PDB file of C-alpha atoms in Angstrom:
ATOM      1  CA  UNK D  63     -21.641  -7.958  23.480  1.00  0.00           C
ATOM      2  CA  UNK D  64     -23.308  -9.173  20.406  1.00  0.00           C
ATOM      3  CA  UNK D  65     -24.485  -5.817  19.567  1.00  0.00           C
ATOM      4  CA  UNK D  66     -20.780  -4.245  19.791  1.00  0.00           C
ATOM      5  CA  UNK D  67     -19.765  -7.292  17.121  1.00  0.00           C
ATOM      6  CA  UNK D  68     -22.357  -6.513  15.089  1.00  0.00           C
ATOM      7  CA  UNK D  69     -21.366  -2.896  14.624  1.00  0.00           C
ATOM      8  CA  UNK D  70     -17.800  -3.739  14.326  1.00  0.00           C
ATOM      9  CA  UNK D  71     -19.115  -6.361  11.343  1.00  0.00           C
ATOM     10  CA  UNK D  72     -21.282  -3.159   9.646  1.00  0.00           C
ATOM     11  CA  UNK D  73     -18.561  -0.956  10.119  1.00  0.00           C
ATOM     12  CA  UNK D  74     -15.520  -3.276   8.473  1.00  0.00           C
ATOM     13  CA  UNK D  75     -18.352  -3.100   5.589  1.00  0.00           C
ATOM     14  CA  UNK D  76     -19.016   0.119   5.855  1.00  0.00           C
ATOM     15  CA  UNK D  77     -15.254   1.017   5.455  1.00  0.00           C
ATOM     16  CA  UNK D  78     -14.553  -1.807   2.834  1.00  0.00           C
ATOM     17  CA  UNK D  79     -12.188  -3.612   4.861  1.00  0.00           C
ATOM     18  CA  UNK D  80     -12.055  -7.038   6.170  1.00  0.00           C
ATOM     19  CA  UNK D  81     -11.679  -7.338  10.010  1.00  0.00           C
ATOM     20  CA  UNK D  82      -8.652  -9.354   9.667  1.00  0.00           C
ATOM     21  CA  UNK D  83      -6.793  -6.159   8.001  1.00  0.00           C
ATOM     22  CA  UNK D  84      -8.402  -3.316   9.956  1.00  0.00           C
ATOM     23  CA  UNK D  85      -8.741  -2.455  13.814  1.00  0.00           C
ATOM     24  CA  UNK D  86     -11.028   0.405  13.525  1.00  0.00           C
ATOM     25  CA  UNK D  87      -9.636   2.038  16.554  1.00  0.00           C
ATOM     26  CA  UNK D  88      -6.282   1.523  16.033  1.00  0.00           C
ATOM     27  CA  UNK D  89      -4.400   4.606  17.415  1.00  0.00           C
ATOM     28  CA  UNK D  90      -2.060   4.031  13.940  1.00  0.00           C
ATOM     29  CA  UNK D  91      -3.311   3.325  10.722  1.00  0.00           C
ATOM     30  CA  UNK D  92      -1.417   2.796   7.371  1.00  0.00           C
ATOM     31  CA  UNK D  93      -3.333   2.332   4.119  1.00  0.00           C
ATOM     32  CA  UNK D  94      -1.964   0.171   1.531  1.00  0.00           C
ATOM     33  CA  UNK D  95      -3.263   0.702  -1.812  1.00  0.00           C
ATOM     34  CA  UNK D  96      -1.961  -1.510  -5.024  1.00  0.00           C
ATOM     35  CA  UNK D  97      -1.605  -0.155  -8.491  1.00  0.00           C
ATOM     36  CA  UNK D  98      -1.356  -1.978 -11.627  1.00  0.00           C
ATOM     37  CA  UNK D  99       2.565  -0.923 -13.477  1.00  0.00           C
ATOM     38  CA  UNK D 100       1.173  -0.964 -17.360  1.00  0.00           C
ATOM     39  CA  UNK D 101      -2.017   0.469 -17.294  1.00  0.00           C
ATOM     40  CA  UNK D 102      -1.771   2.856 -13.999  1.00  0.00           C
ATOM     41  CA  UNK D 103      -5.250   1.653 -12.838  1.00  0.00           C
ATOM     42  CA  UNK D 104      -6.024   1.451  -8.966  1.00  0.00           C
ATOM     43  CA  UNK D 105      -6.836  -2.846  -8.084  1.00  0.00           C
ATOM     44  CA  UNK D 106      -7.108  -2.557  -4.436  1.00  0.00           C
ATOM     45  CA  UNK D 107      -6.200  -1.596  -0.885  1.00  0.00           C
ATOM     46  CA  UNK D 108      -6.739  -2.361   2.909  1.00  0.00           C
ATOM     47  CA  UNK D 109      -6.240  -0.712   6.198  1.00  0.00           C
ATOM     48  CA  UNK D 110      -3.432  -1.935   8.342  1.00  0.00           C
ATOM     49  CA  UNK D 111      -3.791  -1.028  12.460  1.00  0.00           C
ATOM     50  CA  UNK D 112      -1.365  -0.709  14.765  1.00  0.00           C
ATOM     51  CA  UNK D 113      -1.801  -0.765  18.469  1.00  0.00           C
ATOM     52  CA  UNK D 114       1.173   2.397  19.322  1.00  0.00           C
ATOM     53  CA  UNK D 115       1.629   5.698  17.589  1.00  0.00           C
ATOM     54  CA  UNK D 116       4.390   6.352  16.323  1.00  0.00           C
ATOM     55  CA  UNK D 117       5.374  10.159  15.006  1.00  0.00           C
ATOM     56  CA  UNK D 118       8.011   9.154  12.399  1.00  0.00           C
ATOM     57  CA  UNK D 119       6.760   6.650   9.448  1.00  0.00           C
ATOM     58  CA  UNK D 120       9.971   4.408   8.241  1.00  0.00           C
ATOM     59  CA  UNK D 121       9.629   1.450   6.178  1.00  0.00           C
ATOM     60  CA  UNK D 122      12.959  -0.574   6.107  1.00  0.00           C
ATOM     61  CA  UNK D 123      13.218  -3.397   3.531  1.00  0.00           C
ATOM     62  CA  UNK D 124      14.733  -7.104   3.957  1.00  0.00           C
ATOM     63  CA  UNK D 125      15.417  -8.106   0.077  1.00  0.00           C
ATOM     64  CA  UNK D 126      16.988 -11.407  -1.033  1.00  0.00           C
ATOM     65  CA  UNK D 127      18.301 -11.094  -4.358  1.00  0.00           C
ATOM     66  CA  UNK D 128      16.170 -13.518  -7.161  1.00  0.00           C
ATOM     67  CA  UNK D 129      18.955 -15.920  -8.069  1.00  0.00           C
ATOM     68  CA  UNK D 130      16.019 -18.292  -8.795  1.00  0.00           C
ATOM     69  CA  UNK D 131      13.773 -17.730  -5.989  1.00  0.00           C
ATOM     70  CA  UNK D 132      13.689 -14.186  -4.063  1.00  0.00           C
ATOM     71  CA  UNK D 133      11.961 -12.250  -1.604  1.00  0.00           C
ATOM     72  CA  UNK D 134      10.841  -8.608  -0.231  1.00  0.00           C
ATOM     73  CA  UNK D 135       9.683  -7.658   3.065  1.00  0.00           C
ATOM     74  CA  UNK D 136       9.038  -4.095   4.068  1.00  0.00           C
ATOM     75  CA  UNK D 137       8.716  -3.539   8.023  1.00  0.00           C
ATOM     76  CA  UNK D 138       7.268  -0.887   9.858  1.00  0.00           C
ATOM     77  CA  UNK D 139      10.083   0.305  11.216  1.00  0.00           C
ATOM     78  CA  UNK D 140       8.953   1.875  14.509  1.00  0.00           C
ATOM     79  CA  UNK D 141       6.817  -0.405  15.498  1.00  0.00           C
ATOM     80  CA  UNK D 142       8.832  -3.630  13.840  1.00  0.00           C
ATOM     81  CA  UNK D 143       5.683  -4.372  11.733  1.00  0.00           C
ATOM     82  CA  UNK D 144       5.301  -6.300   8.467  1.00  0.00           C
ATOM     83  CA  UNK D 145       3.497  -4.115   5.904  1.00  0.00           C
ATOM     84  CA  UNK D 146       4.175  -6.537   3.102  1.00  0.00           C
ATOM     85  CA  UNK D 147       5.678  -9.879   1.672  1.00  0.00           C
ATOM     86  CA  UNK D 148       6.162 -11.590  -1.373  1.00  0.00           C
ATOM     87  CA  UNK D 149       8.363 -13.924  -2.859  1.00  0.00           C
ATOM     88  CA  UNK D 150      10.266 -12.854  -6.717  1.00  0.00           C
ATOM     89  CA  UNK D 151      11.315 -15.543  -9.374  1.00  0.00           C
ATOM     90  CA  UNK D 152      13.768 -15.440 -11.786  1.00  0.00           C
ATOM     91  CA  UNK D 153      11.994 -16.389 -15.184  1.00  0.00           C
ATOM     92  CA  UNK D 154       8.581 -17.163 -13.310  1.00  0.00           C
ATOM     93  CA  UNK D 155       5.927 -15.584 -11.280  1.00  0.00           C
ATOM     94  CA  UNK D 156       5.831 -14.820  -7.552  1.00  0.00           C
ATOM     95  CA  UNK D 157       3.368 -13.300  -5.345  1.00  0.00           C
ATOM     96  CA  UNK D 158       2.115 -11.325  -2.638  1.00  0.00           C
ATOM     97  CA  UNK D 159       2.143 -13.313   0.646  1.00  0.00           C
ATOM     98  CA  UNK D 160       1.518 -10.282   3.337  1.00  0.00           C
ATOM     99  CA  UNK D 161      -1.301  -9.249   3.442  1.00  0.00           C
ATOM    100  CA  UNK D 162      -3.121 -12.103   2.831  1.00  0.00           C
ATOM    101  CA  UNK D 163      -6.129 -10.429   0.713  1.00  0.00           C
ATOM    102  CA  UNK D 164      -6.264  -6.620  -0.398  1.00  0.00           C
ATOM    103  CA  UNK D 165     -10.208  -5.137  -0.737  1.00  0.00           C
ATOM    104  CA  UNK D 166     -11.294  -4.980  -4.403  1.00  0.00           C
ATOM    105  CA  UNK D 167     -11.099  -1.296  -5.887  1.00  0.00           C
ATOM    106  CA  UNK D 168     -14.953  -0.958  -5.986  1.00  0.00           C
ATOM    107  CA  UNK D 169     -14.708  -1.000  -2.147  1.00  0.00           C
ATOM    108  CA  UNK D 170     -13.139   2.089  -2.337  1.00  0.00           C
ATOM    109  CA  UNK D 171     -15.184   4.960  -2.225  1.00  0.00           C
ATOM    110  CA  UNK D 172     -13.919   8.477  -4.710  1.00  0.00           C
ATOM    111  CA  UNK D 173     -14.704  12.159  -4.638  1.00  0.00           C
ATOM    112  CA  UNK D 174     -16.868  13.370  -7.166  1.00  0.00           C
ATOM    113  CA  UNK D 175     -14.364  16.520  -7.380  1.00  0.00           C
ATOM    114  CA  UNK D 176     -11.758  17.417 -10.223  1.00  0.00           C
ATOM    115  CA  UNK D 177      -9.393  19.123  -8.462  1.00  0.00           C
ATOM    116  CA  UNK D 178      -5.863  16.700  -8.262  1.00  0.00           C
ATOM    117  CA  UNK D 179      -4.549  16.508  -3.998  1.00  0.00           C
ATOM    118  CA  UNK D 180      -0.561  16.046  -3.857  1.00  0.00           C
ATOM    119  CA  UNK D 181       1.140  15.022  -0.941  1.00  0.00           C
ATOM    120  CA  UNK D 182       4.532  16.608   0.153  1.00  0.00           C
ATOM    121  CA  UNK D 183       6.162  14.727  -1.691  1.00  0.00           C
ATOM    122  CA  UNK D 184       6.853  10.635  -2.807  1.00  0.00           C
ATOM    123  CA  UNK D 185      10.034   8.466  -0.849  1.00  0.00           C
ATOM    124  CA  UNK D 186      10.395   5.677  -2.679  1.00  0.00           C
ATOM    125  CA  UNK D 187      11.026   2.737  -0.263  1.00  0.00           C
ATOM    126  CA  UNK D 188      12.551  -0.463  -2.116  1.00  0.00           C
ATOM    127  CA  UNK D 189      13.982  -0.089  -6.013  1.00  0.00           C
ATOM    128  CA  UNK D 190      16.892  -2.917  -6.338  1.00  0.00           C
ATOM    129  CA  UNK D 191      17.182  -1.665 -10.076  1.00  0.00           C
ATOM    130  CA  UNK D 192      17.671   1.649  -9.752  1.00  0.00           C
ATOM    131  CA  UNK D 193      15.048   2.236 -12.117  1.00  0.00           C
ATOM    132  CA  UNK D 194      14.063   5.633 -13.403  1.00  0.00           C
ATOM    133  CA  UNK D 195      10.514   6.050 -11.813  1.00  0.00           C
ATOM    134  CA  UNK D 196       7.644   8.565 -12.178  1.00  0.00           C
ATOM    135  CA  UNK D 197       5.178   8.673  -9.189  1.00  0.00           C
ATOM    136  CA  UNK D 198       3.107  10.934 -10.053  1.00  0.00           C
ATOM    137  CA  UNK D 199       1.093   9.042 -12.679  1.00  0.00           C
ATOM    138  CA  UNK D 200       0.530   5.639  -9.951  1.00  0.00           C
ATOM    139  CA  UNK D 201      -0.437   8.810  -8.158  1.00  0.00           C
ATOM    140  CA  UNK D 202      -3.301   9.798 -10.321  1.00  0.00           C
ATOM    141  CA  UNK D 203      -5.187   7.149 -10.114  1.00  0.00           C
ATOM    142  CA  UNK D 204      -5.586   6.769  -6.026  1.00  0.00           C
ATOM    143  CA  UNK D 205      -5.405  10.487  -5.126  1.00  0.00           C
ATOM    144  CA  UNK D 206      -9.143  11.145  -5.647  1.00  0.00           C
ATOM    145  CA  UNK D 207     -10.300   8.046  -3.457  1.00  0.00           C
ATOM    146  CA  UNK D 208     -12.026   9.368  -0.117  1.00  0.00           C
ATOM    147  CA  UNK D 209      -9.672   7.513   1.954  1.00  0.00           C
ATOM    148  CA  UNK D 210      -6.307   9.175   0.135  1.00  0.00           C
ATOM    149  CA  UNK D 211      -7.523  11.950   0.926  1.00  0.00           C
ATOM    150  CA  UNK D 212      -8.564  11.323   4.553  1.00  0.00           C
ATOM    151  CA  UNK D 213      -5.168  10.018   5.272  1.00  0.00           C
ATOM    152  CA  UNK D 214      -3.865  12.867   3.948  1.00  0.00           C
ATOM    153  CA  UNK D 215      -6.308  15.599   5.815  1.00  0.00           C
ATOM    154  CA  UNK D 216      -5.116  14.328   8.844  1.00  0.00           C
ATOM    155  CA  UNK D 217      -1.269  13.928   7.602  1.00  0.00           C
ATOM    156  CA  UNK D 218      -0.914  16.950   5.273  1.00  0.00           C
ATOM    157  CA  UNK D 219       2.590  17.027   5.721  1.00  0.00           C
ATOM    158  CA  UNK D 220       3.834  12.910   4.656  1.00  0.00           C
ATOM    159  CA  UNK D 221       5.426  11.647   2.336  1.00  0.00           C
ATOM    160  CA  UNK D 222       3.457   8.918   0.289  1.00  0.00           C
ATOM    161  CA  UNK D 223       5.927   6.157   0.418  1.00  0.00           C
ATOM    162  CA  UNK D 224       5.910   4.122  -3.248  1.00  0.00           C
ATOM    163  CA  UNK D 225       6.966   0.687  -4.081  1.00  0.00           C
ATOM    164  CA  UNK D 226       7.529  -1.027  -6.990  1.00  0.00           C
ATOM    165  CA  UNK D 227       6.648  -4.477  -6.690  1.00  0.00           C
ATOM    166  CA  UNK D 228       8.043  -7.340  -9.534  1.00  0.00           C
ATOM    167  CA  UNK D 229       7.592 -10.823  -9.022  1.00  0.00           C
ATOM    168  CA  UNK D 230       8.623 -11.550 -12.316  1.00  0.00           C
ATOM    169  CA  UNK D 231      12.374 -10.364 -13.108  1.00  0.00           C
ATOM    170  CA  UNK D 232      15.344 -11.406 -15.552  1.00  0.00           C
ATOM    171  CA  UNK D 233      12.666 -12.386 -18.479  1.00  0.00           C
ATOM    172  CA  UNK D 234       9.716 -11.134 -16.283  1.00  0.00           C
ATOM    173  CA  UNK D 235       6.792  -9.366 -17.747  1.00  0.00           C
ATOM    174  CA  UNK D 236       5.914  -5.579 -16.793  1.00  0.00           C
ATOM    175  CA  UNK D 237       2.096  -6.410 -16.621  1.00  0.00           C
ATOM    176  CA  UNK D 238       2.938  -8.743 -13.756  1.00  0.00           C
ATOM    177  CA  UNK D 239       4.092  -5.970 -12.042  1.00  0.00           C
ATOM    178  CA  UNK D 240       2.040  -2.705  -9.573  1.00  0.00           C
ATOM    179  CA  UNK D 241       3.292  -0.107  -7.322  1.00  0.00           C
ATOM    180  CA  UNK D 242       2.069  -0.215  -3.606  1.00  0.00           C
ATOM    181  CA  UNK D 243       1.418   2.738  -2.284  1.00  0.00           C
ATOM    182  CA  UNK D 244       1.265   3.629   1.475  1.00  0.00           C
ATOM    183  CA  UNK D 245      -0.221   6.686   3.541  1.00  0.00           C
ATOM    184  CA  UNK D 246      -0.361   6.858   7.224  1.00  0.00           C
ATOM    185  CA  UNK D 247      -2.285   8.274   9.818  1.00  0.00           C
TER     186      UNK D 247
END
């Protein structure tokens, strides 16, 4: 017994995730990867696991309009799982609730390649605004990561679903602002 927790321990290293975000043998996997809105640089991701497959990937969103104090949830729709919370303020600062922690970037491991993956396409899952968005550069800076393209060896056909989160809206500030990205597997 102590030797099968062990190896879980060294492999949640190993794969730069904390136990508490990844079962390792989870039949369903999503990866969640966050991506700061100014500067287009990659901050972070985890593993989410999911007990059941599921063959189609929705994400559904539950959005409560910032009169002072708002809030996004996007669910797993098949399954009825949270993939991610956080609270919006009008004229403040709110925050990522769900998950709790994301892994740092340097626990993501990249391919020492130049060639650029794509995957089938981008859905964009929550934009309130209606803003004008471009994917494909958010896109840049996670599709050479080993996992990306893992996720998307054994998915070729997805769609990456994008995200644009703002906790800061009315006089909110674009640097408070990243994209979350999600692939599935």
């Amino acid at each position: 017994m102590k030797t099968k927790l062990l190896f879980l321990f060294l492999m949640g290293i190993l794969l730069g995730c904390t136990s508490e975000n990844i079962v390792t043998d989870a039949p369903t996997q999503v990866l969640m990867l966050k991506v700061d809105y100014t500067t287009n640089t990659f901050e972070g991701g985890t593993i989410l696991g999911f007990s059941r497959q599921t063959e189609n990937f929705t994400i559904t969103n539950e959005y409560v309009s910032p009169g002072d104090f708002g809030s996004v949830k996007l669910t797993y729709k098949e399954l009825n799982q949270t993939l991610f919370e956080g609270t919006i303020h009008w004229m403040g600062l709110g925050e990522m609730t769900f998950p709790k922690k994301l892994e740092p970037a340097s626990s993501f491991e990249y391919v020492i390649t130049e060639d650029i993956r794509y995957p089938s396409g981008f859905e964009d899952v929550f934009n309130p605004d209606n803003r004008e968005l471009d994917y494909e550069i958010p896109w840049y800076s996670v599709q050479g990561l080993v996992k990306v393209r893992e996720f998307l060896a054994d998915n070729p056909d997805q769609k990456v679903k994008m995200f644009l989160y703002t906790p800061s809206v009315g006089e909110g500030d674009p640097k408070d602002w990243y994209w979350v990205i999600y692939l599935k597997r």
